């Protein structure tokens, strides 16, 4: 039975793995860690943990993801998203562990007019994006047995995310302003978790970078409207431009991902974002 380490297990994606791992427990043995169990920024701690369990796969969901806070907390963002990744890569190499690392659409600047493929030019415009890209570069330069999966606009019934924020605001407001000039694709974290486990179980060795999001295109305005329509929330939503809602960190205005590579390699049919949103909202 293959042993799988899931770091950052209290986050959205880690929580989704816990939801579906029963379907794979006859093939995979899961070990879940949060910062309290395993501090990825501590190289000795990481190596000791790998030494104890001899993992076949490491799914690294641990990350500094507070995009705006990172602008004034660069040291910690770098420590987790770069130094932490270095420690994991070192132990993966030492113990022949395949690494599956979660990355982001924030490695792009959003100036493209076409969906980004895996070879697209990266140019992050935020500290979060820059540290995530540096983490990718560490993996690529120091290891061979890796999958880097870039995803976008992740949400789920777990943790803090856009969907849950919108629902909370709908309970206290009658009107809301939401940005309509940032375009991307909402991604249900459970769908991403299922794809990652399919990747493990198909025993693919086509290592490298892969894009994954749900199908379709939306603005944050579209996303919010869909949440309220599906949950039958009576709230007026006004579309506004990004310049009317300045944030400490810049966001890529266009972050649609080309998923041809992962669809072909795994023979995937990726769900449409509104269909997955409906499933998620039924659970909230």
CSV table of C-alpha atoms in Angstrom, one decimal:
chain,number,residue,atom,x,y,z
A,1,UNK,CA,0.0,0.0,0.0
A,2,UNK,CA,1.4,3.4,-1.0
A,3,UNK,CA,1.9,6.0,1.7
A,4,UNK,CA,0.7,9.5,1.0
A,5,UNK,CA,1.6,12.6,3.0
A,6,UNK,CA,-0.8,15.6,2.8
A,7,UNK,CA,0.7,18.8,4.2
A,8,UNK,CA,-1.5,21.8,5.1
A,9,UNK,CA,-4.3,19.3,5.9
A,10,UNK,CA,-6.5,21.9,7.7
A,11,UNK,CA,-6.9,24.0,4.6
A,12,UNK,CA,-9.5,23.7,1.9
A,13,UNK,CA,-7.8,21.2,-0.3
A,14,UNK,CA,-6.5,19.1,2.6
A,15,UNK,CA,-9.9,18.9,4.1
A,16,UNK,CA,-11.3,17.7,0.7
A,17,UNK,CA,-8.8,14.9,0.6
A,18,UNK,CA,-10.1,13.8,4.0
A,19,UNK,CA,-13.6,13.8,2.6
A,20,UNK,CA,-12.8,11.4,-0.3
A,21,UNK,CA,-9.9,9.3,0.9
A,22,UNK,CA,-12.2,6.4,1.9
A,23,UNK,CA,-12.6,5.7,-1.8
A,24,UNK,CA,-8.8,5.0,-2.0
A,25,UNK,CA,-8.0,3.4,1.4
A,26,UNK,CA,-7.6,0.0,-0.2
A,27,UNK,CA,-4.7,1.4,-2.2
A,28,UNK,CA,-3.4,4.4,-0.3
A,29,UNK,CA,-2.5,5.1,3.3
A,30,UNK,CA,-2.9,8.8,4.1
A,31,UNK,CA,-1.0,10.8,6.6
A,32,UNK,CA,-2.4,14.3,7.3
A,33,UNK,CA,-0.3,17.1,8.9
A,34,UNK,CA,-0.9,20.7,9.7
A,35,UNK,CA,1.6,23.2,11.1
A,36,UNK,CA,1.2,21.8,14.6
A,37,UNK,CA,2.2,18.3,13.4
A,38,UNK,CA,4.8,19.3,10.8
A,39,UNK,CA,6.4,22.7,10.3
A,40,UNK,CA,7.7,22.6,6.8
A,41,UNK,CA,10.0,25.6,7.5
A,42,UNK,CA,12.0,23.4,9.9
A,43,UNK,CA,14.3,21.2,7.8
A,44,UNK,CA,15.2,18.9,10.6
A,45,UNK,CA,11.5,18.3,11.4
A,46,UNK,CA,10.6,17.6,7.8
A,47,UNK,CA,13.5,15.1,7.4
A,48,UNK,CA,12.7,13.3,10.6
A,49,UNK,CA,9.1,12.9,9.5
A,50,UNK,CA,10.0,11.6,6.1
A,51,UNK,CA,12.5,9.2,7.7
A,52,UNK,CA,9.9,7.8,10.0
A,53,UNK,CA,7.2,7.1,7.4
A,54,UNK,CA,9.0,6.6,4.0
A,55,UNK,CA,6.3,8.2,1.9
A,56,UNK,CA,5.7,7.3,-1.7
A,57,UNK,CA,3.9,10.6,-2.4
A,58,UNK,CA,3.8,14.0,-0.8
A,59,UNK,CA,0.9,16.3,-1.7
A,60,UNK,CA,2.1,19.7,-0.6
A,61,UNK,CA,-1.0,21.8,0.2
A,62,UNK,CA,0.9,23.9,2.8
A,63,UNK,CA,1.3,27.5,1.7
A,64,UNK,CA,1.1,31.1,2.8
A,65,UNK,CA,-2.1,32.2,0.9
A,66,UNK,CA,-3.0,35.5,2.6
A,67,UNK,CA,-2.5,37.4,-0.7
A,68,UNK,CA,-2.9,40.9,0.7
A,69,UNK,CA,-1.2,40.3,4.0
A,70,UNK,CA,1.8,39.0,2.2
A,71,UNK,CA,2.6,42.4,0.8
A,72,UNK,CA,3.7,43.5,4.3
A,73,UNK,CA,4.7,40.1,5.5
A,74,UNK,CA,7.2,39.1,2.8
A,75,UNK,CA,9.5,37.3,5.2
A,76,UNK,CA,6.9,34.8,6.3
A,77,UNK,CA,5.5,34.4,2.8
A,78,UNK,CA,9.0,33.6,1.5
A,79,UNK,CA,9.7,31.3,4.5
A,80,UNK,CA,6.7,29.1,3.8
A,81,UNK,CA,6.3,29.3,0.1
A,82,UNK,CA,10.0,29.0,-0.8
A,83,UNK,CA,12.1,27.8,2.2
A,84,UNK,CA,9.4,25.3,3.2
A,85,UNK,CA,9.3,23.9,-0.4
A,86,UNK,CA,13.1,23.6,-0.4
A,87,UNK,CA,12.9,21.4,2.8
A,88,UNK,CA,10.2,19.2,1.3
A,89,UNK,CA,12.1,18.8,-2.0
A,90,UNK,CA,15.2,17.8,-0.1
A,91,UNK,CA,13.4,15.1,1.8
A,92,UNK,CA,11.5,13.9,-1.3
A,93,UNK,CA,14.9,13.5,-3.1
A,94,UNK,CA,16.4,11.7,-0.1
A,95,UNK,CA,13.5,9.2,0.2
A,96,UNK,CA,12.5,8.9,-3.5
A,97,UNK,CA,9.1,10.4,-2.8
A,98,UNK,CA,7.1,11.8,-5.7
A,99,UNK,CA,6.1,15.4,-5.0
A,100,UNK,CA,2.7,16.9,-6.0
A,101,UNK,CA,2.9,20.6,-5.3
A,102,UNK,CA,-0.1,23.0,-5.5
A,103,UNK,CA,0.6,26.3,-7.2
A,104,UNK,CA,-1.5,29.2,-8.5
A,105,UNK,CA,-2.6,31.4,-11.4
A,106,UNK,CA,-1.0,34.2,-9.5
A,107,UNK,CA,2.4,33.3,-11.2
A,108,UNK,CA,1.0,35.2,-14.3
A,109,UNK,CA,0.5,38.9,-14.7
A,110,UNK,CA,-2.9,38.5,-16.4
A,111,UNK,CA,-2.0,40.5,-19.5
A,112,UNK,CA,-2.7,37.7,-21.9
A,113,UNK,CA,-5.7,37.5,-24.2
A,114,UNK,CA,-5.6,33.7,-24.4
A,115,UNK,CA,-5.8,31.0,-21.7
A,116,UNK,CA,-2.4,30.4,-20.1
A,117,UNK,CA,-0.7,27.0,-20.9
A,118,UNK,CA,2.0,25.5,-18.8
A,119,UNK,CA,4.7,27.1,-20.9
A,120,UNK,CA,3.3,30.6,-20.7
A,121,UNK,CA,5.5,33.4,-19.6
A,122,UNK,CA,5.3,33.9,-15.9
A,123,UNK,CA,5.4,37.4,-14.4
A,124,UNK,CA,3.8,37.6,-10.9
A,125,UNK,CA,2.6,41.0,-9.8
A,126,UNK,CA,2.2,40.3,-6.0
A,127,UNK,CA,4.4,39.0,-3.3
A,128,UNK,CA,2.3,35.9,-3.0
A,129,UNK,CA,2.6,35.2,-6.7
A,130,UNK,CA,6.4,35.8,-6.6
A,131,UNK,CA,7.0,33.5,-3.7
A,132,UNK,CA,4.8,30.7,-5.3
A,133,UNK,CA,6.8,31.0,-8.5
A,134,UNK,CA,10.1,30.9,-6.6
A,135,UNK,CA,8.8,27.7,-4.9
A,136,UNK,CA,8.1,26.2,-8.4
A,137,UNK,CA,11.6,27.1,-9.5
A,138,UNK,CA,13.1,25.3,-6.5
A,139,UNK,CA,11.3,22.2,-7.4
A,140,UNK,CA,12.1,22.3,-11.1
A,141,UNK,CA,15.8,23.0,-10.5
A,142,UNK,CA,16.4,20.5,-7.8
A,143,UNK,CA,14.1,17.5,-8.4
A,144,UNK,CA,12.7,15.4,-11.3
A,145,UNK,CA,9.8,13.4,-9.7
A,146,UNK,CA,7.3,16.2,-9.4
A,147,UNK,CA,3.9,17.4,-10.5
A,148,UNK,CA,3.3,21.1,-10.1
A,149,UNK,CA,-0.5,21.8,-10.4
A,150,UNK,CA,-1.5,25.4,-10.9
A,151,UNK,CA,-5.1,26.2,-10.0
A,152,UNK,CA,-7.3,29.2,-9.7
A,153,UNK,CA,-10.1,30.7,-7.5
A,154,UNK,CA,-10.3,27.7,-5.2
A,155,UNK,CA,-13.4,27.3,-3.0
A,156,UNK,CA,-15.1,24.6,-1.0
A,157,UNK,CA,-17.3,24.0,2.0
A,158,UNK,CA,-14.2,24.2,4.2
A,159,UNK,CA,-12.2,27.1,5.5
A,160,UNK,CA,-12.4,30.7,4.3
A,161,UNK,CA,-13.1,31.4,0.7
A,162,UNK,CA,-15.1,33.7,-1.7
A,163,UNK,CA,-18.2,31.5,-1.6
A,164,UNK,CA,-18.5,31.5,2.1
A,165,UNK,CA,-17.7,35.2,2.4
A,166,UNK,CA,-20.5,36.0,-0.1
A,167,UNK,CA,-23.0,33.9,1.8
A,168,UNK,CA,-22.0,35.6,5.1
A,169,UNK,CA,-22.4,39.1,3.6
A,170,UNK,CA,-25.8,38.1,2.1
A,171,UNK,CA,-27.1,37.5,5.6
A,172,UNK,CA,-26.2,41.0,6.7
A,173,UNK,CA,-26.6,43.2,3.6
A,174,UNK,CA,-29.2,43.9,1.0
A,175,UNK,CA,-26.7,45.3,-1.6
A,176,UNK,CA,-23.1,44.4,-2.5
A,177,UNK,CA,-20.5,45.6,-5.0
A,178,UNK,CA,-18.3,43.0,-6.7
A,179,UNK,CA,-15.5,43.4,-9.2
A,180,UNK,CA,-16.4,42.5,-12.8
A,181,UNK,CA,-13.1,43.1,-14.7
A,182,UNK,CA,-11.0,40.2,-13.2
A,183,UNK,CA,-11.7,37.1,-15.3
A,184,UNK,CA,-10.9,33.5,-14.4
A,185,UNK,CA,-12.5,30.2,-13.4
A,186,UNK,CA,-13.8,29.2,-10.0
A,187,UNK,CA,-12.4,25.8,-9.0
A,188,UNK,CA,-14.1,23.4,-6.5
A,189,UNK,CA,-11.3,22.0,-4.3
A,190,UNK,CA,-13.0,18.6,-4.2
A,191,UNK,CA,-12.7,18.3,-8.0
A,192,UNK,CA,-9.0,19.2,-7.7
A,193,UNK,CA,-8.5,16.6,-5.0
A,194,UNK,CA,-10.1,13.9,-7.1
A,195,UNK,CA,-7.9,14.7,-10.0
A,196,UNK,CA,-4.7,14.5,-7.9
A,197,UNK,CA,-5.7,11.1,-6.5
A,198,UNK,CA,-6.5,10.0,-10.1
A,199,UNK,CA,-3.0,11.1,-11.0
A,200,UNK,CA,-1.5,9.0,-8.2
A,201,UNK,CA,-3.6,5.9,-9.0
A,202,UNK,CA,-3.0,6.0,-12.8
A,203,UNK,CA,0.7,5.8,-11.9
A,204,UNK,CA,1.6,8.4,-14.5
A,205,UNK,CA,5.2,9.4,-14.8
A,206,UNK,CA,4.7,12.4,-17.1
A,207,UNK,CA,6.2,14.7,-14.6
A,208,UNK,CA,6.1,18.5,-14.9
A,209,UNK,CA,3.7,21.4,-14.6
A,210,UNK,CA,-0.1,21.0,-15.1
A,211,UNK,CA,-3.0,23.5,-15.1
A,212,UNK,CA,-6.3,22.5,-13.5
A,213,UNK,CA,-9.5,24.5,-12.9
A,214,UNK,CA,-13.1,23.8,-13.6
A,215,UNK,CA,-14.4,24.6,-17.1
A,216,UNK,CA,-15.9,27.9,-18.1
A,217,UNK,CA,-15.1,31.5,-17.6
A,218,UNK,CA,-16.4,34.0,-15.0
A,219,UNK,CA,-15.7,37.4,-13.3
A,220,UNK,CA,-16.0,37.7,-9.6
A,221,UNK,CA,-19.3,39.4,-10.2
A,222,UNK,CA,-20.5,36.4,-12.2
A,223,UNK,CA,-19.3,34.1,-9.4
A,224,UNK,CA,-21.1,36.1,-6.7
A,225,UNK,CA,-24.3,36.3,-8.8
A,226,UNK,CA,-24.3,32.5,-9.3
A,227,UNK,CA,-23.8,31.9,-5.5
A,228,UNK,CA,-26.8,34.0,-4.7
A,229,UNK,CA,-29.0,32.6,-7.5
A,230,UNK,CA,-28.3,29.0,-6.5
A,231,UNK,CA,-28.9,29.7,-2.8
A,232,UNK,CA,-31.9,31.9,-3.6
A,233,UNK,CA,-30.5,34.9,-1.7
A,234,UNK,CA,-32.3,38.2,-2.3
A,235,UNK,CA,-29.4,40.6,-2.6
A,236,UNK,CA,-28.7,43.3,-5.2
A,237,UNK,CA,-25.2,42.9,-6.7
A,238,UNK,CA,-23.6,45.9,-8.5
A,239,UNK,CA,-20.6,45.3,-10.9
A,240,UNK,CA,-17.6,47.6,-10.2
A,241,UNK,CA,-14.1,47.9,-11.8
A,242,UNK,CA,-11.0,46.9,-9.9
A,243,UNK,CA,-9.9,50.5,-9.5
A,244,UNK,CA,-13.0,51.1,-7.4
A,245,UNK,CA,-11.9,48.5,-4.9
A,246,UNK,CA,-8.1,48.9,-4.4
A,247,UNK,CA,-6.3,46.1,-2.4
A,248,UNK,CA,-2.7,45.9,-1.1
A,249,UNK,CA,-1.9,43.2,-3.6
A,250,UNK,CA,-2.5,43.4,-7.3
A,251,UNK,CA,-4.5,40.5,-8.9
A,252,UNK,CA,-4.0,39.2,-12.5
A,253,UNK,CA,-7.0,40.7,-14.4
A,254,UNK,CA,-7.1,37.6,-16.7
A,255,UNK,CA,-6.1,34.1,-15.3
A,256,UNK,CA,-7.9,31.6,-17.4
A,257,UNK,CA,-5.9,28.3,-17.6
A,258,UNK,CA,-5.5,26.1,-20.6
A,259,UNK,CA,-6.1,22.6,-19.3
A,260,UNK,CA,-5.5,20.6,-22.5
A,261,UNK,CA,-2.4,18.9,-21.1
A,262,UNK,CA,-4.0,17.4,-18.0
A,263,UNK,CA,-7.2,16.5,-19.8
A,264,UNK,CA,-5.2,14.5,-22.4
A,265,UNK,CA,-2.8,12.9,-19.9
A,266,UNK,CA,-5.5,11.8,-17.5
A,267,UNK,CA,-8.4,11.4,-20.1
A,268,UNK,CA,-10.4,13.9,-18.0
A,269,UNK,CA,-13.8,15.4,-18.4
A,270,UNK,CA,-13.7,18.5,-16.2
A,271,UNK,CA,-16.9,19.7,-14.6
A,272,UNK,CA,-18.4,23.2,-15.6
A,273,UNK,CA,-17.8,25.6,-12.7
A,274,UNK,CA,-21.5,26.3,-12.1
A,275,UNK,CA,-22.3,22.6,-11.8
A,276,UNK,CA,-19.6,22.1,-9.2
A,277,UNK,CA,-20.6,25.3,-7.4
A,278,UNK,CA,-24.1,23.9,-7.0
A,279,UNK,CA,-22.8,20.7,-5.5
A,280,UNK,CA,-20.7,22.6,-3.1
A,281,UNK,CA,-23.5,24.9,-2.0
A,282,UNK,CA,-25.7,21.9,-1.3
A,283,UNK,CA,-23.2,21.0,1.4
A,284,UNK,CA,-23.0,24.4,3.0
